[in-house]
PDB file of N, CA and C in Angstrom:
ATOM      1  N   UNK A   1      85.759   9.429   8.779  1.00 41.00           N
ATOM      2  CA  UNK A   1      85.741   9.356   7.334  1.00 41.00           C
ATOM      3  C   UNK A   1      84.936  10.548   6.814  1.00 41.00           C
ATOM      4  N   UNK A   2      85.205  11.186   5.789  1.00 45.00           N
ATOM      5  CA  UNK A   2      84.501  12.739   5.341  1.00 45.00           C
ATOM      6  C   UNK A   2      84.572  11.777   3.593  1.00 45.00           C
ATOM      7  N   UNK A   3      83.711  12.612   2.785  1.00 49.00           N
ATOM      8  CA  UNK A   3      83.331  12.397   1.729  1.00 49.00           C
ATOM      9  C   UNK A   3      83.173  14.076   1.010  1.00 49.00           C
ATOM     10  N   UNK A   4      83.384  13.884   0.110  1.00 50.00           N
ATOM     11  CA  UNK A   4      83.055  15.328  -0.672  1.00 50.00           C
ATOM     12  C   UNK A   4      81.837  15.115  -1.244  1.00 50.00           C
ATOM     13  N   UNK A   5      80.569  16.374  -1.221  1.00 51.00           N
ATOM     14  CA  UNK A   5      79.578  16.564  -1.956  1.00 51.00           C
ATOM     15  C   UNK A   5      79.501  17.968  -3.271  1.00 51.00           C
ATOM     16  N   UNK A   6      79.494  17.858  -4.485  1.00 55.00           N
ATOM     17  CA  UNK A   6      79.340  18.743  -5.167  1.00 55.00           C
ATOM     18  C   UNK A   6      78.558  18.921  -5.687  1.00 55.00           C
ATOM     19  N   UNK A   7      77.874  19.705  -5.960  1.00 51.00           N
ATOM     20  CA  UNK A   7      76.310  20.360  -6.634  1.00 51.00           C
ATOM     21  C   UNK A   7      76.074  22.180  -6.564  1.00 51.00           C
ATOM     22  N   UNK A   8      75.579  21.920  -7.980  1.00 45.00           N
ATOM     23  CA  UNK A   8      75.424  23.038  -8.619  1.00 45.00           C
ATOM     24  C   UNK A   8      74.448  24.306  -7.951  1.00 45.00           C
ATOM     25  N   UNK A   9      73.988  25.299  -7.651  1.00 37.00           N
ATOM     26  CA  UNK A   9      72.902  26.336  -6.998  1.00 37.00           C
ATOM     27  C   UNK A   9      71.652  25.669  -8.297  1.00 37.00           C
ATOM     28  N   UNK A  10      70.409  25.700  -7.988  1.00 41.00           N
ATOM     29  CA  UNK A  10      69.397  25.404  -7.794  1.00 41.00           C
ATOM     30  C   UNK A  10      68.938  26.862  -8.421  1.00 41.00           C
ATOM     31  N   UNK A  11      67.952  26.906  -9.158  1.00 40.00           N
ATOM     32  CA  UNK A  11      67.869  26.403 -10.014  1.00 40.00           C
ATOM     33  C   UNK A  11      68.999  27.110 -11.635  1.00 40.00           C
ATOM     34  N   UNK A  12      69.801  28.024 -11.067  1.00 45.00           N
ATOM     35  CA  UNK A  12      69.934  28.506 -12.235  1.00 45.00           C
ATOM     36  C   UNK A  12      71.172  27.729 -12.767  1.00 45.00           C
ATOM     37  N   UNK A  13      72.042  27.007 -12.195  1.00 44.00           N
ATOM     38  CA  UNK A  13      73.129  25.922 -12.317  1.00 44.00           C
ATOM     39  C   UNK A  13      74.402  27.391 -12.757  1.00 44.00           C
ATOM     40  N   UNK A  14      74.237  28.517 -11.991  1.00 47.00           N
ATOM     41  CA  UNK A  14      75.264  29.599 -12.294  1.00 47.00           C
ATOM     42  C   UNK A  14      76.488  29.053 -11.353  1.00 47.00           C
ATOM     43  N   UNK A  15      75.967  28.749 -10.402  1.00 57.00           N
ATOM     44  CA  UNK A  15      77.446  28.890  -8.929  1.00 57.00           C
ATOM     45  C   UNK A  15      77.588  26.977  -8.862  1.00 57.00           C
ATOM     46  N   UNK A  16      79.101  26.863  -8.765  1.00 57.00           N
ATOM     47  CA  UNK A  16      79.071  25.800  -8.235  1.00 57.00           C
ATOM     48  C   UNK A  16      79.214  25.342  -6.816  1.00 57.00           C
ATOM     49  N   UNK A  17      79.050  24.979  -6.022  1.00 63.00           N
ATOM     50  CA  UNK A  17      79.171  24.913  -4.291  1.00 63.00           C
ATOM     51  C   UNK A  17      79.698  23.492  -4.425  1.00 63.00           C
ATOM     52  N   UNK A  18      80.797  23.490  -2.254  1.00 68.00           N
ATOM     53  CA  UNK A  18      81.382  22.266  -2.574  1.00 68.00           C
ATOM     54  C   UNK A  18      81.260  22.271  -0.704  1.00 68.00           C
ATOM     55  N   UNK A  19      80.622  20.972  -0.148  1.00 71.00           N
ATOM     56  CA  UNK A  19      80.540  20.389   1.046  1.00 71.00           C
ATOM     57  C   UNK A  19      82.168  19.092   1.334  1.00 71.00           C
ATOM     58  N   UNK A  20      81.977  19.178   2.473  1.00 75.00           N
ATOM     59  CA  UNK A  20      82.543  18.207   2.878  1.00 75.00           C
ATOM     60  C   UNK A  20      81.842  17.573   3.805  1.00 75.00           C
ATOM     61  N   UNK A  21      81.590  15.976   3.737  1.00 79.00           N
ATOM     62  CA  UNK A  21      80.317  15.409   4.433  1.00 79.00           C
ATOM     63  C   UNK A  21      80.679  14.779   5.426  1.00 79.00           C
ATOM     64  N   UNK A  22      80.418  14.621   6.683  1.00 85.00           N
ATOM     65  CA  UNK A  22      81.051  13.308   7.501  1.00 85.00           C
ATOM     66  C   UNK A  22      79.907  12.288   7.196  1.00 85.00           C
ATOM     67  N   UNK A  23      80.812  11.184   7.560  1.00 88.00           N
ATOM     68  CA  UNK A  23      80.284   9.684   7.296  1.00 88.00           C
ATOM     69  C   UNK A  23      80.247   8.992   9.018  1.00 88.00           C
ATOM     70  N   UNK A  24      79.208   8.939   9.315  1.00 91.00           N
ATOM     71  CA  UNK A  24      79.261   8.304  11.128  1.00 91.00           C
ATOM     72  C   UNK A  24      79.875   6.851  10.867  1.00 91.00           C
ATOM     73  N   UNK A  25      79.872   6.614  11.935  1.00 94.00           N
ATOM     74  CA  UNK A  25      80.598   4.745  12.295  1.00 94.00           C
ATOM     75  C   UNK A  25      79.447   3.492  11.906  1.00 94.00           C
ATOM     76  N   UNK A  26      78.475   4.380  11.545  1.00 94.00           N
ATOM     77  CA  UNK A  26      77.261   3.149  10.436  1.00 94.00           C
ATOM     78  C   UNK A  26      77.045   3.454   9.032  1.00 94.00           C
ATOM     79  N   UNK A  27      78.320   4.247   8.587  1.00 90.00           N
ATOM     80  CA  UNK A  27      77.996   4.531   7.539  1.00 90.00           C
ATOM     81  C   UNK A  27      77.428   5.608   6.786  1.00 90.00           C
ATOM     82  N   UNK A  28      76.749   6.413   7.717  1.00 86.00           N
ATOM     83  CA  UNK A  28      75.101   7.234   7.255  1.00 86.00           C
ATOM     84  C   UNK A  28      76.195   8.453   6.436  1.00 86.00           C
ATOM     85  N   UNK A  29      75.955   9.257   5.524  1.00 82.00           N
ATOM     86  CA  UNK A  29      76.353  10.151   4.923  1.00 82.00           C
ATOM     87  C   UNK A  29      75.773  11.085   6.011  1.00 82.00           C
ATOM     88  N   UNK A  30      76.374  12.859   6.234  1.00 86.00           N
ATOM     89  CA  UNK A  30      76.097  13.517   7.200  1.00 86.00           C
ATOM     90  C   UNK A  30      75.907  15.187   6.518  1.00 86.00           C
ATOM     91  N   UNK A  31      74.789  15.265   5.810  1.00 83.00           N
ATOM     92  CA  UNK A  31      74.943  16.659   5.264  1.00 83.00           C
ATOM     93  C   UNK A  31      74.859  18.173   6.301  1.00 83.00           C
ATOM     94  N   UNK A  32      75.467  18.770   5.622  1.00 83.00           N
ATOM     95  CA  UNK A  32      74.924  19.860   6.652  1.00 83.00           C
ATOM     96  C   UNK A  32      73.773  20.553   5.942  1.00 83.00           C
ATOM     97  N   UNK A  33      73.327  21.444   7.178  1.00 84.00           N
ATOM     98  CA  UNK A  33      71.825  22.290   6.700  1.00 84.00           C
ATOM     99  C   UNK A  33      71.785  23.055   5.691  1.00 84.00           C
ATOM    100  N   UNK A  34      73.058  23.126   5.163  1.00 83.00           N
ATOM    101  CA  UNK A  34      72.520  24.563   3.807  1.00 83.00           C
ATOM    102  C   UNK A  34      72.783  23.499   2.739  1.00 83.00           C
ATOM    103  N   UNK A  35      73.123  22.224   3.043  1.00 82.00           N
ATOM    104  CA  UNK A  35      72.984  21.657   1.814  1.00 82.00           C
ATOM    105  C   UNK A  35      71.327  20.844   1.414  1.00 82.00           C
ATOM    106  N   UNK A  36      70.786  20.479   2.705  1.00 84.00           N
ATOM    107  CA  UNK A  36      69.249  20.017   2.476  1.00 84.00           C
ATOM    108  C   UNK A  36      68.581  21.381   1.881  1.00 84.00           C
ATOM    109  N   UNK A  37      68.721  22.506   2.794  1.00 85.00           N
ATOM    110  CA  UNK A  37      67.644  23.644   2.160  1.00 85.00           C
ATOM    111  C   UNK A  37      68.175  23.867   0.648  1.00 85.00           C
ATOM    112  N   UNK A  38      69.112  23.756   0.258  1.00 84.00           N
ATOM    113  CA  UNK A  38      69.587  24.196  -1.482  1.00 84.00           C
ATOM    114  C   UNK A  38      68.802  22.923  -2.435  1.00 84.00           C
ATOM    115  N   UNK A  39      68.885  21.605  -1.816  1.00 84.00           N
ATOM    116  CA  UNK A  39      68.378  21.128  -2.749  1.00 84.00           C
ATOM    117  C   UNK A  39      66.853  20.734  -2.505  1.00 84.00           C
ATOM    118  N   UNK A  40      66.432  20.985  -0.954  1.00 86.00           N
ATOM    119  CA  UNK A  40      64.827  21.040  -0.834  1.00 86.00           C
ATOM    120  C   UNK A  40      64.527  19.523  -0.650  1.00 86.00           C
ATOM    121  N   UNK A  41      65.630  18.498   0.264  1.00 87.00           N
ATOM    122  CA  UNK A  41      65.292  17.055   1.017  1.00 87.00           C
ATOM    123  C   UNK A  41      65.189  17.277   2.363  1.00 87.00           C
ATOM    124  N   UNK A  42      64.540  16.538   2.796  1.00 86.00           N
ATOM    125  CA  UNK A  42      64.135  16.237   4.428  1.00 86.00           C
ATOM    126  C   UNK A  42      64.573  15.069   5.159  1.00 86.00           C
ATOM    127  N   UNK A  43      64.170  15.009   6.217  1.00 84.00           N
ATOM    128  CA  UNK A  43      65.027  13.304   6.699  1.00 84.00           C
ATOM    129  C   UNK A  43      63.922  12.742   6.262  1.00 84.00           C
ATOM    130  N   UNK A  44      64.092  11.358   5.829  1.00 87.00           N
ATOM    131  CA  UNK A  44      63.394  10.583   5.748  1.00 87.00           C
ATOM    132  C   UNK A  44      62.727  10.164   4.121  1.00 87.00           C
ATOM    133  N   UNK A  45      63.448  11.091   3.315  1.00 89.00           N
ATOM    134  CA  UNK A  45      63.719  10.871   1.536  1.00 89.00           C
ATOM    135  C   UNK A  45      64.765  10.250   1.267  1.00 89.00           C
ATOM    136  N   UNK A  46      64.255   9.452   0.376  1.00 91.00           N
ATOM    137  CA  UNK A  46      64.776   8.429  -0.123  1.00 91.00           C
ATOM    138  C   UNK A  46      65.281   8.770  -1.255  1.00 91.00           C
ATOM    139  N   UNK A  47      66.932   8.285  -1.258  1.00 87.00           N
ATOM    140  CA  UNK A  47      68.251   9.080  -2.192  1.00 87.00           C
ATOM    141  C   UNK A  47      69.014   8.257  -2.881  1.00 87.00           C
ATOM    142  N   UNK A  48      68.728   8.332  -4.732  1.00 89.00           N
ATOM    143  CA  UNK A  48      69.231   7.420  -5.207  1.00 89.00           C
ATOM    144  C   UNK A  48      70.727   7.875  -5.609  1.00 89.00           C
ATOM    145  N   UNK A  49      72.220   7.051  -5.239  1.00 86.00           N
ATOM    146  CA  UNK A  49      73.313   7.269  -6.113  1.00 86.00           C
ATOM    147  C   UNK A  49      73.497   6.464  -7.125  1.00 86.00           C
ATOM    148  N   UNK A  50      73.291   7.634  -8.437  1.00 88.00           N
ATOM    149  CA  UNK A  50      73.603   7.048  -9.581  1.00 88.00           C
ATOM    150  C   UNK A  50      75.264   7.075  -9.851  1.00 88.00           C
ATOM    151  N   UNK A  51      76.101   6.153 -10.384  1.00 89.00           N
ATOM    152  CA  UNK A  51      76.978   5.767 -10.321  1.00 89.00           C
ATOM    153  C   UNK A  51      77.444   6.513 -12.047  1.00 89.00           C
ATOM    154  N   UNK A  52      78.305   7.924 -12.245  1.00 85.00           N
ATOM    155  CA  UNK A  52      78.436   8.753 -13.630  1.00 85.00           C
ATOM    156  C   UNK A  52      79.437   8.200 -14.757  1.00 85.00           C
ATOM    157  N   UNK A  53      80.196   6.619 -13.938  1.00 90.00           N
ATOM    158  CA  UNK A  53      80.988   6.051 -14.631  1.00 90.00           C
ATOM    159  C   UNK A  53      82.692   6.768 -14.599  1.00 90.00           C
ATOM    160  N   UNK A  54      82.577   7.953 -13.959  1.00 84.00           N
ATOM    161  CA  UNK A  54      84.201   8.964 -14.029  1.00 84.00           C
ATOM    162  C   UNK A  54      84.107   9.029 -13.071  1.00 84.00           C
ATOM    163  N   UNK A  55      84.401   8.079 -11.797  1.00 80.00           N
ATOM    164  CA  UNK A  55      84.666   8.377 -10.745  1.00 80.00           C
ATOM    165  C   UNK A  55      83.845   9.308  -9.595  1.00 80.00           C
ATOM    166  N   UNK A  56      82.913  10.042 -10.255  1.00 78.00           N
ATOM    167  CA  UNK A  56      81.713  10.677  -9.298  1.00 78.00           C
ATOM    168  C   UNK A  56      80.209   9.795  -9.439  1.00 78.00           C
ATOM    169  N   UNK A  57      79.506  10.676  -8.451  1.00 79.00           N
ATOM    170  CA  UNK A  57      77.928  10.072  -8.032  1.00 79.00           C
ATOM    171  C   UNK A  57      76.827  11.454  -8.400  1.00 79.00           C
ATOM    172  N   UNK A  58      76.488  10.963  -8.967  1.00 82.00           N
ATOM    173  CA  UNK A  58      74.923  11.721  -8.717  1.00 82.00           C
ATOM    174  C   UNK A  58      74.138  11.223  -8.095  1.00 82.00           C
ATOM    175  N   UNK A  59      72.896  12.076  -6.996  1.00 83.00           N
ATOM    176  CA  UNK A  59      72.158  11.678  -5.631  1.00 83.00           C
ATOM    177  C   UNK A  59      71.186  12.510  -6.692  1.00 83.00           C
ATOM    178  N   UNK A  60      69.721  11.875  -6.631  1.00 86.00           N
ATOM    179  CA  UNK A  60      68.719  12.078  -6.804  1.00 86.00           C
ATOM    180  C   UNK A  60      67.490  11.734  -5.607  1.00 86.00           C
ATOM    181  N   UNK A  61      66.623  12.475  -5.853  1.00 88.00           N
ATOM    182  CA  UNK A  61      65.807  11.979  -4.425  1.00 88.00           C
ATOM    183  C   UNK A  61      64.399  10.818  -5.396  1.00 88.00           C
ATOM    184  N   UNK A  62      63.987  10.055  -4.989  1.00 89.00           N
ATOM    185  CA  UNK A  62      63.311   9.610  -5.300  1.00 89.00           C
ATOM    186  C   UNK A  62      61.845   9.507  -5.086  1.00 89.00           C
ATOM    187  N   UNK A  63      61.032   9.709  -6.226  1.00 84.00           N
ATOM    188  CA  UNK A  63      59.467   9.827  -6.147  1.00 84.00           C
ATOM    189  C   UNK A  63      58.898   9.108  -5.595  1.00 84.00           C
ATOM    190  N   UNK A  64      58.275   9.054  -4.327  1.00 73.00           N
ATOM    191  CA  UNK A  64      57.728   8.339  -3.739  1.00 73.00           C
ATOM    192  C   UNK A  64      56.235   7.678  -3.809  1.00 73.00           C
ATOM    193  N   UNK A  65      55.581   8.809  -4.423  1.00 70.00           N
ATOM    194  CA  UNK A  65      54.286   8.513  -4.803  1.00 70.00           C
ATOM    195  C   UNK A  65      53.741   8.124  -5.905  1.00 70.00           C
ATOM    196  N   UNK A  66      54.690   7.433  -6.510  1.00 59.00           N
ATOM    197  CA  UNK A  66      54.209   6.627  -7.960  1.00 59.00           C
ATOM    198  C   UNK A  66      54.194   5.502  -7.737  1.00 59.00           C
TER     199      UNK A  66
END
């Protein structure tokens, strides 16, 4: 199973970039490496999908220390 990821370059929102993600046999979403370094997550951050109502997701990482 593959999933599409889309997101904008960081910070100037000039370029748009487009992944294709694999999904393992538990589910896990599978980014590749130039997509963690563009948006600056690590393993082990915690990733909210907000649901945009048109058929896409927005992934936010979530603040952990509040």
């Amino acid at each position: 199973m593959t999933g599409t990821w889309d997101t904008a370059m960081q910070p100037t929102n000039e370029e748009a970039k487009s992944w294709i993600c694999d999904v393992d046999e538990e589910g896990v979403l599978i980014f590749p490496d130039e997509l963690w370094d563009l948006v600056g997550w690590k393993e082990g951050d915690t990733i909210e999908f907000l649901d945009n109502q048109d058929g896409t997701f927005s992934m936010v990482k979530l603040d952990e220390t509040v």
